[in-house]
XYZ file of C-alpha atoms in Angstrom:
647
model
C 92.255 55.969 87.805
C 90.536 57.867 84.999
C 88.009 55.999 82.851
C 87.628 58.852 80.380
C 87.419 57.678 76.763
C 90.622 58.161 74.743
C 90.640 59.123 71.061
C 92.884 57.617 68.319
C 95.725 60.096 68.965
C 95.866 59.182 72.655
C 93.974 62.192 73.972
C 90.738 62.324 76.005
C 87.415 62.653 74.256
C 85.451 65.796 75.143
C 82.304 64.637 76.910
C 80.963 67.916 78.301
C 77.824 69.834 77.439
C 78.065 73.502 76.475
C 77.381 74.819 79.964
C 79.902 72.507 81.624
C 82.576 73.258 79.042
C 82.089 77.003 79.279
C 82.145 76.924 83.082
C 85.249 74.749 83.148
C 87.097 77.129 80.830
C 86.417 79.975 83.253
C 89.089 78.459 85.541
C 91.560 77.373 82.872
C 95.263 78.099 83.116
C 95.500 80.406 80.115
C 99.166 79.756 79.213
C 98.245 76.058 79.006
C 95.009 76.732 77.133
C 96.874 78.757 74.499
C 99.063 75.733 73.783
C 95.904 73.660 73.334
C 94.514 76.242 70.907
C 97.753 76.284 68.913
C 97.845 72.508 68.754
C 94.236 71.929 67.738
C 93.881 74.842 65.289
C 97.385 74.750 63.854
C 97.382 78.552 63.995
C 100.686 80.118 65.095
C 98.854 83.320 65.960
C 98.008 81.799 69.357
C 101.720 81.946 70.225
C 102.218 85.555 69.171
C 101.103 88.962 70.326
C 98.742 89.736 71.978
C 98.642 86.151 73.301
C 102.134 85.888 74.769
C 101.783 85.280 78.543
C 103.927 87.080 81.042
C 106.756 85.063 82.573
C 105.683 82.386 85.059
C 107.611 83.422 88.164
C 108.818 81.061 90.906
C 106.141 78.486 91.844
C 103.187 80.459 90.481
C 100.984 78.802 87.848
C 100.297 82.222 86.289
C 96.693 81.193 85.573
C 95.701 84.557 84.114
C 98.809 84.809 81.972
C 99.131 88.504 82.770
C 96.428 89.283 80.197
C 93.828 92.011 80.401
C 90.277 90.866 81.190
C 89.332 91.439 77.551
C 92.102 89.206 76.216
C 91.318 86.546 78.823
C 87.680 86.497 77.757
C 88.645 86.279 74.090
C 90.960 83.304 74.727
C 88.266 81.464 76.670
C 85.541 82.190 74.082
C 87.797 81.043 71.270
C 88.706 77.861 73.152
C 85.008 77.193 73.789
C 84.202 77.397 70.075
C 87.163 75.251 69.021
C 86.572 72.576 71.661
C 82.868 72.460 70.923
C 83.719 71.808 67.283
C 86.001 68.977 68.368
C 83.289 67.523 70.577
C 80.688 67.694 67.811
C 82.925 66.146 65.184
C 83.229 69.317 63.131
C 86.953 69.549 63.852
C 89.415 66.650 64.153
C 92.019 66.449 66.892
C 95.354 66.481 65.049
C 98.343 64.261 65.648
C 100.626 65.516 68.447
C 103.140 68.198 67.494
C 106.636 67.281 66.390
C 109.078 66.948 69.272
C 111.104 69.837 67.884
C 108.168 72.222 68.323
C 107.679 71.538 72.035
C 110.529 73.674 73.501
C 109.580 76.644 71.317
C 105.933 76.447 72.361
C 106.857 76.057 76.026
C 109.213 79.010 75.823
C 106.293 81.196 74.785
C 103.972 79.704 77.410
C 106.463 80.187 80.249
C 107.938 83.473 79.098
C 111.517 82.161 79.150
C 113.786 80.051 76.997
C 113.401 76.270 77.181
C 116.453 74.733 75.424
C 115.918 72.617 72.325
C 117.671 69.646 73.954
C 114.469 69.081 75.952
C 112.407 68.322 72.851
C 112.191 64.533 73.006
C 112.059 64.051 76.767
C 109.362 66.721 77.085
C 107.280 65.079 74.359
C 107.554 61.746 76.142
C 106.623 63.206 79.525
C 103.558 64.920 78.045
C 102.354 61.622 76.615
C 102.586 62.999 73.081
C 104.089 59.642 72.144
C 105.580 56.657 74.009
C 109.231 56.598 74.934
C 111.303 55.599 71.948
C 113.821 53.114 73.378
C 113.397 49.369 73.076
C 112.080 48.985 76.613
C 108.918 50.606 75.291
C 108.877 49.702 71.602
C 109.987 46.056 71.673
C 107.629 43.151 71.632
C 108.107 40.083 73.786
C 111.630 38.655 73.409
C 111.473 35.224 71.797
C 113.380 33.510 74.606
C 111.661 35.373 77.452
C 110.488 32.142 79.098
C 114.113 31.147 79.726
C 114.719 34.228 81.842
C 113.653 35.209 85.356
C 113.837 38.575 87.095
C 113.527 39.209 90.812
C 112.511 42.759 91.719
C 113.139 43.848 95.314
C 110.526 46.310 96.562
C 107.015 47.248 95.445
C 107.399 50.977 95.823
C 107.146 53.334 92.855
C 110.353 52.040 91.213
C 109.301 48.431 91.653
C 105.878 49.150 90.187
C 107.410 50.849 87.135
C 109.851 47.982 86.627
C 107.175 45.330 87.060
C 104.771 47.119 84.725
C 107.377 47.254 81.962
C 108.426 43.618 82.396
C 104.768 42.575 82.369
C 104.109 44.487 79.145
C 107.095 42.768 77.525
C 106.060 39.332 78.779
C 109.292 38.771 80.710
C 108.721 36.545 83.782
C 109.291 38.388 87.041
C 108.526 38.309 90.750
C 108.399 41.301 93.068
C 109.179 40.697 96.728
C 107.913 43.298 99.179
C 108.534 43.252 102.910
C 105.388 45.267 103.629
C 101.739 44.349 103.286
C 100.920 46.526 100.279
C 102.490 48.374 97.376
C 103.624 51.973 97.532
C 106.928 51.886 99.416
C 107.329 55.115 101.388
C 103.710 55.996 100.654
C 102.498 52.826 102.324
C 104.776 53.266 105.349
C 104.427 57.005 105.907
C 100.790 57.528 106.810
C 101.414 60.091 109.533
C 99.015 63.053 109.860
C 99.544 65.549 107.052
C 101.693 63.237 104.896
C 101.830 64.286 101.258
C 104.006 65.261 98.320
C 106.069 68.411 98.001
C 106.289 67.888 94.244
C 103.270 69.039 92.190
C 100.922 66.106 91.895
C 100.417 66.463 88.140
C 104.174 65.975 87.828
C 104.314 63.140 90.364
C 102.986 60.359 88.156
C 104.408 57.921 85.621
C 104.519 58.926 81.968
C 103.017 55.535 81.106
C 100.197 55.818 83.658
C 98.963 59.428 83.680
C 96.313 60.453 86.143
C 94.354 63.504 85.136
C 91.854 63.585 87.987
C 94.055 64.508 90.968
C 91.986 66.218 93.667
C 94.813 68.361 95.074
C 97.675 70.267 93.493
C 99.857 68.626 96.173
C 98.152 65.359 97.013
C 98.060 63.723 100.408
C 99.274 60.235 101.192
C 96.009 58.346 100.743
C 95.440 59.612 97.210
C 99.038 58.980 96.176
C 98.955 55.468 97.602
C 95.714 54.793 95.754
C 97.375 55.904 92.523
C 100.224 53.439 92.969
C 97.861 50.622 93.932
C 95.713 51.314 90.875
C 98.780 51.418 88.634
C 100.095 48.124 90.017
C 96.710 46.496 89.468
C 96.093 47.842 85.987
C 99.581 47.010 84.728
C 99.668 43.384 85.922
C 102.178 43.978 88.702
C 99.979 43.192 91.703
C 99.495 39.570 90.705
C 103.271 39.038 90.671
C 104.044 40.408 94.148
C 104.909 38.344 97.216
C 104.047 40.521 100.216
C 105.494 40.322 103.728
C 108.595 38.796 102.212
C 112.043 40.210 102.886
C 115.279 39.629 101.011
C 118.041 38.855 103.480
C 120.805 37.689 101.165
C 121.662 37.487 97.472
C 124.650 35.438 96.304
C 125.962 35.267 92.730
C 126.764 31.887 91.200
C 129.312 32.397 88.423
C 129.032 28.836 87.102
C 125.281 29.012 86.700
C 124.886 32.705 85.907
C 122.231 32.971 88.611
C 121.544 34.918 91.771
C 120.616 32.756 94.750
C 118.289 34.941 96.801
C 117.252 34.111 100.361
C 113.737 35.214 101.298
C 112.316 35.437 104.808
C 108.561 35.254 105.336
C 106.357 34.078 108.184
C 109.280 33.015 110.338
C 110.800 30.756 107.666
C 113.395 31.228 104.955
C 113.705 29.833 101.460
C 116.026 30.359 98.532
C 115.021 31.195 94.978
C 117.082 31.851 91.854
C 116.924 34.621 89.281
C 118.918 35.447 86.170
C 118.722 39.149 87.050
C 117.983 41.049 90.237
C 116.622 44.591 90.167
C 116.842 46.462 93.461
C 114.059 49.007 93.915
C 114.409 49.397 97.688
C 114.922 53.153 97.475
C 116.745 55.657 99.652
C 114.041 56.187 102.275
C 113.373 52.581 103.198
C 115.022 52.458 106.624
C 114.301 54.870 109.441
C 117.047 56.766 111.237
C 116.735 57.143 114.994
C 119.451 58.965 116.948
C 120.718 57.153 120.040
C 119.486 59.512 122.728
C 120.104 58.565 126.335
C 117.099 57.529 128.379
C 114.884 56.505 125.467
C 113.967 53.305 127.280
C 113.078 55.281 130.398
C 110.390 57.396 128.763
C 107.019 55.999 129.876
C 104.786 57.487 127.209
C 104.360 56.461 123.568
C 107.421 57.095 121.395
C 107.522 56.234 117.701
C 109.174 57.185 114.418
C 107.098 59.167 111.950
C 107.246 56.299 109.427
C 105.704 53.970 112.029
C 102.953 56.257 113.275
C 101.030 54.579 116.065
C 97.407 55.245 115.183
C 96.254 53.611 118.415
C 97.672 56.583 120.336
C 95.104 59.314 120.889
C 96.941 62.636 121.043
C 93.805 64.576 121.960
C 94.618 66.879 124.864
C 98.188 65.561 125.096
C 101.545 67.303 125.117
C 103.306 66.089 121.985
C 107.035 66.487 121.342
C 108.121 66.368 117.712
C 111.871 65.824 117.301
C 113.058 67.380 114.033
C 112.013 70.187 111.698
C 112.507 68.633 108.281
C 109.855 68.001 105.643
C 108.068 65.376 107.750
C 107.813 67.569 110.834
C 106.542 70.482 108.776
C 103.692 68.284 107.593
C 102.935 66.673 110.955
C 102.879 69.698 113.243
C 100.207 71.771 111.430
C 98.116 68.604 111.095
C 98.038 67.802 114.847
C 97.981 71.175 116.601
C 94.205 71.372 116.764
C 94.007 68.013 118.575
C 96.984 68.193 120.896
C 96.956 70.365 123.993
C 100.504 71.503 123.237
C 103.110 70.740 120.603
C 106.817 71.151 121.322
C 109.011 71.214 118.216
C 112.684 70.424 118.764
C 114.796 71.877 115.973
C 118.373 70.853 115.253
C 118.763 73.369 112.418
C 116.328 75.703 110.634
C 115.084 75.070 107.113
C 114.524 77.414 104.201
C 110.797 77.693 103.524
C 109.218 78.814 100.280
C 105.642 80.087 99.836
C 103.458 78.209 97.365
C 99.918 79.331 96.629
C 98.921 75.874 95.369
C 100.305 73.801 98.223
C 97.120 73.707 100.293
C 94.644 73.985 97.422
C 92.205 71.429 96.118
C 92.099 71.186 92.344
C 88.821 72.949 91.451
C 86.189 70.707 89.893
C 86.313 72.773 86.720
C 90.075 72.331 86.386
C 89.669 68.591 86.867
C 87.185 68.571 83.993
C 89.728 70.299 81.775
C 92.449 67.834 82.773
C 90.167 64.865 82.141
C 88.344 65.946 78.980
C 90.296 68.524 76.972
C 92.854 67.072 74.535
C 96.485 67.945 75.332
C 95.554 70.145 78.332
C 96.923 67.820 81.050
C 100.074 67.076 79.055
C 100.915 70.699 78.377
C 100.210 71.641 81.998
C 102.595 68.874 83.111
C 105.324 70.198 80.810
C 105.110 73.639 82.364
C 105.633 72.035 85.782
C 108.623 70.014 84.572
C 110.471 73.147 83.551
C 109.457 75.200 86.582
C 110.170 72.541 89.214
C 112.730 70.144 87.758
C 115.761 71.375 85.847
C 115.477 75.131 85.791
C 116.918 75.674 89.276
C 120.129 73.660 88.994
C 122.040 76.295 87.047
C 121.640 78.685 90.003
C 123.267 76.279 92.474
C 126.856 76.329 91.226
C 129.475 77.865 93.487
C 130.943 81.060 92.094
C 134.609 81.130 93.242
C 134.604 84.911 92.884
C 131.439 85.465 94.899
C 132.103 87.856 97.780
C 129.608 86.411 100.280
C 130.098 82.628 100.465
C 128.964 82.669 104.096
C 125.369 83.350 103.007
C 125.022 82.173 99.382
C 126.981 80.554 96.555
C 126.424 83.062 93.745
C 124.458 86.192 92.862
C 121.290 84.356 91.823
C 121.382 82.212 94.924
C 121.698 85.410 96.939
C 118.538 86.753 95.294
C 116.791 83.575 96.406
C 118.099 84.221 99.941
C 116.746 87.777 99.937
C 113.344 86.638 98.663
C 113.035 83.830 101.210
C 114.339 86.006 104.043
C 111.783 88.683 103.241
C 109.068 86.044 103.294
C 110.098 84.734 106.714
C 110.402 88.185 108.307
C 107.078 89.328 106.868
C 105.320 86.213 108.150
C 106.823 86.690 111.617
C 106.230 90.432 111.845
C 104.195 89.980 115.025
C 106.722 87.527 116.530
C 110.151 88.969 115.663
C 111.801 86.943 118.425
C 111.202 83.826 116.294
C 113.125 85.129 113.295
C 116.552 84.187 114.651
C 115.288 80.656 115.334
C 113.595 80.163 111.981
C 115.961 81.892 109.567
C 118.812 79.675 108.309
C 122.324 81.033 107.933
C 123.410 78.579 105.203
C 122.738 79.217 101.493
C 119.222 78.446 100.175
C 118.894 74.972 98.642
C 121.948 73.737 100.573
C 119.383 71.483 102.213
C 116.046 70.363 100.871
C 113.823 73.398 100.376
C 110.427 73.070 102.086
C 106.968 74.320 101.206
C 105.170 76.476 103.739
C 102.458 74.111 104.900
C 101.006 76.704 107.330
C 104.274 76.274 109.211
C 104.880 79.974 109.666
C 101.381 80.422 111.060
C 101.554 77.309 113.231
C 104.776 78.134 115.087
C 103.257 81.451 116.219
C 100.408 79.753 118.066
C 100.315 79.941 121.823
C 100.124 76.149 122.105
C 103.240 75.570 119.965
C 106.786 75.975 121.274
C 109.816 75.963 118.970
C 112.928 74.839 120.849
C 116.235 75.324 119.026
C 118.430 73.779 121.697
C 119.816 70.304 121.018
C 118.030 67.249 122.409
C 120.340 65.253 124.664
C 118.001 62.562 125.963
C 114.869 61.617 127.888
C 113.715 60.661 131.344
C 110.378 59.164 132.392
C 108.277 62.095 131.217
C 110.565 64.736 129.726
C 112.628 65.680 126.716
C 116.034 66.882 127.926
C 118.049 69.526 126.089
C 121.648 70.735 126.120
C 120.919 73.834 128.200
C 119.673 71.635 131.059
C 115.969 72.156 130.406
C 113.413 69.360 130.847
C 110.224 69.603 128.765
C 107.225 67.790 130.167
C 105.594 65.708 127.422
C 103.179 62.817 126.953
C 103.990 61.572 123.428
C 107.233 61.712 121.430
C 107.292 61.659 117.622
C 110.711 61.032 116.094
C 110.676 62.923 112.800
C 114.358 62.138 112.413
C 114.522 60.988 108.815
C 116.008 57.956 107.113
C 119.303 56.220 106.502
C 119.448 57.629 102.999
C 123.104 56.716 102.357
C 122.649 53.024 103.235
C 121.712 51.552 99.871
C 120.399 47.960 99.727
C 120.785 47.827 103.495
C 120.637 45.428 105.330
C 120.717 42.857 102.505
C 123.924 40.824 102.292
C 124.872 40.934 98.612
C 127.802 38.744 97.500
C 129.027 39.102 93.939
C 131.730 37.662 91.712
C 134.760 36.157 93.523
C 132.961 36.442 96.867
C 133.076 40.240 96.890
C 130.627 41.629 99.474
C 128.790 44.771 98.418
C 128.724 46.180 101.943
C 132.505 45.918 102.088
C 132.873 47.647 98.721
C 130.586 50.499 99.732
C 131.425 50.663 103.390
C 128.759 51.963 105.703
C 127.749 55.047 103.725
C 129.715 55.420 100.475
C 127.648 53.716 97.781
C 128.655 54.232 94.158
C 127.279 52.854 90.905
C 127.613 53.528 87.210
C 124.656 55.763 86.345
C 123.382 54.823 89.805
C 122.445 51.474 88.237
C 125.340 48.991 87.906
C 128.279 47.978 90.138
C 131.481 46.159 89.059
C 131.817 42.608 90.398
C 128.038 42.291 90.663
C 126.817 40.873 87.348
C 123.154 40.946 86.379
C 122.372 43.243 89.322
C 120.669 46.545 88.561
C 119.533 49.353 90.840
C 116.619 51.700 90.237
C 116.836 54.608 92.656
C 120.509 54.047 93.331
C 123.274 56.335 94.566
C 123.497 59.821 93.038
C 120.046 59.676 91.441
C 117.936 61.766 93.848
C 116.780 65.169 92.554
C 117.934 67.517 95.299
C 117.428 70.517 93.020
C 113.754 69.684 92.584
C 111.441 67.667 90.392
C 109.814 64.272 90.372
C 111.765 61.216 91.487
C 109.529 59.202 89.173
C 111.247 60.838 86.205
C 114.710 59.517 87.068
C 113.227 56.208 88.203
C 111.663 55.703 84.784
C 114.989 56.553 83.132
C 116.905 54.009 85.235
C 114.164 51.424 84.834
C 114.078 51.763 81.036
C 117.878 51.416 80.889
C 117.727 48.326 83.104
C 114.981 46.680 81.076
C 116.913 47.325 77.861
C 119.872 45.516 79.399
C 117.598 42.601 80.306
C 116.089 42.498 76.811
C 119.595 42.397 75.340
C 120.579 39.547 77.648
C 117.536 37.533 76.629
C 117.988 38.138 72.908
C 121.722 37.317 72.967
C 121.439 34.433 75.388
C 123.918 36.209 77.640
C 125.253 34.465 80.741
C 126.269 37.650 82.547
C 126.736 41.377 82.063
C 129.041 43.278 84.392
C 129.850 46.967 84.189
C 133.543 47.666 83.664
C 135.547 49.009 86.604
C 137.274 51.681 84.524
C 133.969 52.935 83.130
C 132.511 53.106 86.636
C 135.544 54.860 88.084
C 135.479 57.475 85.331
C 131.771 58.076 85.889
C 132.136 58.479 89.655
C 134.998 60.917 89.103
C 132.694 62.982 86.900
C 129.924 62.856 89.519
C 132.245 63.927 92.324
C 133.860 66.660 90.243
C 130.479 68.083 89.351
C 129.334 67.955 92.958
C 132.480 69.807 93.982
C 131.102 72.718 91.964
C 127.616 72.553 93.487
C 126.019 73.903 96.638
C 125.788 70.595 98.518
C 129.555 70.556 99.033
C 129.657 74.200 100.105
C 131.908 74.777 103.101
C 130.098 74.133 106.370
C 127.110 72.534 104.660
C 125.506 69.732 106.660
C 122.752 67.649 105.053
C 121.576 64.076 104.627
C 122.873 64.054 101.065
C 126.476 63.499 102.218
C 128.259 60.715 104.032
C 130.476 61.099 107.064
C 133.487 61.872 104.856
C 131.589 64.682 103.154
C 131.046 62.969 99.806
C 127.628 63.537 98.212
C 126.047 60.084 97.960
C 122.321 60.583 97.388
C 121.627 63.439 94.924
C 122.509 63.582 91.266
C 124.607 66.470 89.982
C 122.902 66.187 86.594
C 119.850 67.820 85.147
C 116.981 65.468 84.409
C 117.555 65.869 80.674
C 121.203 64.855 81.155
C 120.277 61.674 83.009
C 117.590 60.927 80.413
C 120.215 61.199 77.660
C 122.734 59.062 79.599
C 120.219 56.266 80.171
C 118.230 56.404 76.950
C 120.165 53.543 75.351
C 122.823 51.395 77.029
C 126.285 51.324 75.492
C 127.131 47.659 75.636
C 130.850 48.483 75.372
C 130.565 49.743 78.979
C 130.093 46.132 80.073
C 131.986 42.864 80.166
C 129.751 40.342 78.443
C 129.908 36.637 79.219
C 127.997 34.510 76.716
C 126.273 31.292 77.676
């Protein structure tokens, strides 16, 4: 984590000599730098002509802003003079801008309208000021010692929850079945593992990291970030590792959860006034039941349990699946394996991204770490480009003439752009186009970054097989057309049981109601993705209908749900509440709204098949809301939504 000195307004102190500062500015993102100039100088001229950048298109950072070389040089020279004055104490770094100014400034920087409703959430995400709800502004509740919270899972959501409880002085314990923090980032250490969300966006608002080494970081760096955050925010000392929750039973008389923990071959039971589930959607692997799996004599393992003792050098490796995991694994192993066979159930839409494989230049890291407001403003540009902007283009137009290929005119433009990219990349291998090009509308499944995938599948030692896998024998992968592919190692990149929330924990609520029976096998519902009727004092961070299928950082919605949950806990402590239980009618009305909104969106498009939906076709994992909507819904709990039982 960064050890850069922070000034009184919460921004880094400039600790660069003239040569280093000037060199660093030579690689600055100019639309971001102009926001810094406007903020530090107070001069609106930096947001007017001739300093208005061109529109930032698609996933492009637009570093040069579309300016002529002369204007670029003038911006950099001016920034050098201003920042040198700040460094030398000639100029003072002002207080952050008012929230209301942020959307207007971003609109200029991005070259498109950012709605005013984003003002407060954007300011919070940029670190211009802390979040304003009581989870962040309260001191320690007076009766905190009488309360106990059990947090299940030490992944990102569990770390955020623990960090907030620790800051408030509320006693808590985190139980984690693994050996370290990080959740999916601890488990998924396969070759090539990394984020497909920009790294500068994939961090907590309360624990910014300015010194990321890659624009899209790999697993080791991300895991280190979460470990550092857990350590620095007093979470690590409250975690019980290699401990699994097997059962949680509500005692109405006592207002307690009795939680059974399994560790080291023994079980024990503990109690907690509140339980916060942070187990996430990608906690349990999904492995199809292929015939002959036990017959295969070579190594076979799921991508989330990569067997690092297996040397794939010179081996024939079969990778089952072509989702995000496979697209990271295959390019990472092709130079070691003798041959890689990729078995594809369905093709994926792939988008080019110039930053995906790039290291963050040393000069850009200096700007992020030392220039006031630079990292925050850069992060805000990413939030708009990657998080909420896309959702409006994913609504089904009932009058659209081509529903077989897209859901509306804008979505069709996306299809044309992505199709052109695929065909241009495969110009020398046109026979691959029919295998690689999806027929369903773009964004109907998770969109994937081109991680050298298009180059990799054209190699002579890579074979893309689009026939269904039916099973295995001693040394082959068998497919529906009767083919048998000789292979030495099988990697199951077959995803996770994303619709099985809190699985396999047996949760028993009020009146003996069993959560698994309420939800069935794959139909989880919760008010705001957080609370479930009949299950008092139980909260979920990362619950049903909270994933961002339209793009953005999961950490954003996790922080929203966590802050809401902690506010509920604070209220319980301050009121001496025995139990809080979300009302059934409130929950039913919310789920109706969720389902109705999803009926209008691409993920319920006719013929669409994705991991977002359950067997009945209901969308269970993703949210239908923009991030700003969920932020507004969770900013402050409405206690009238709950049945309150006082002690």
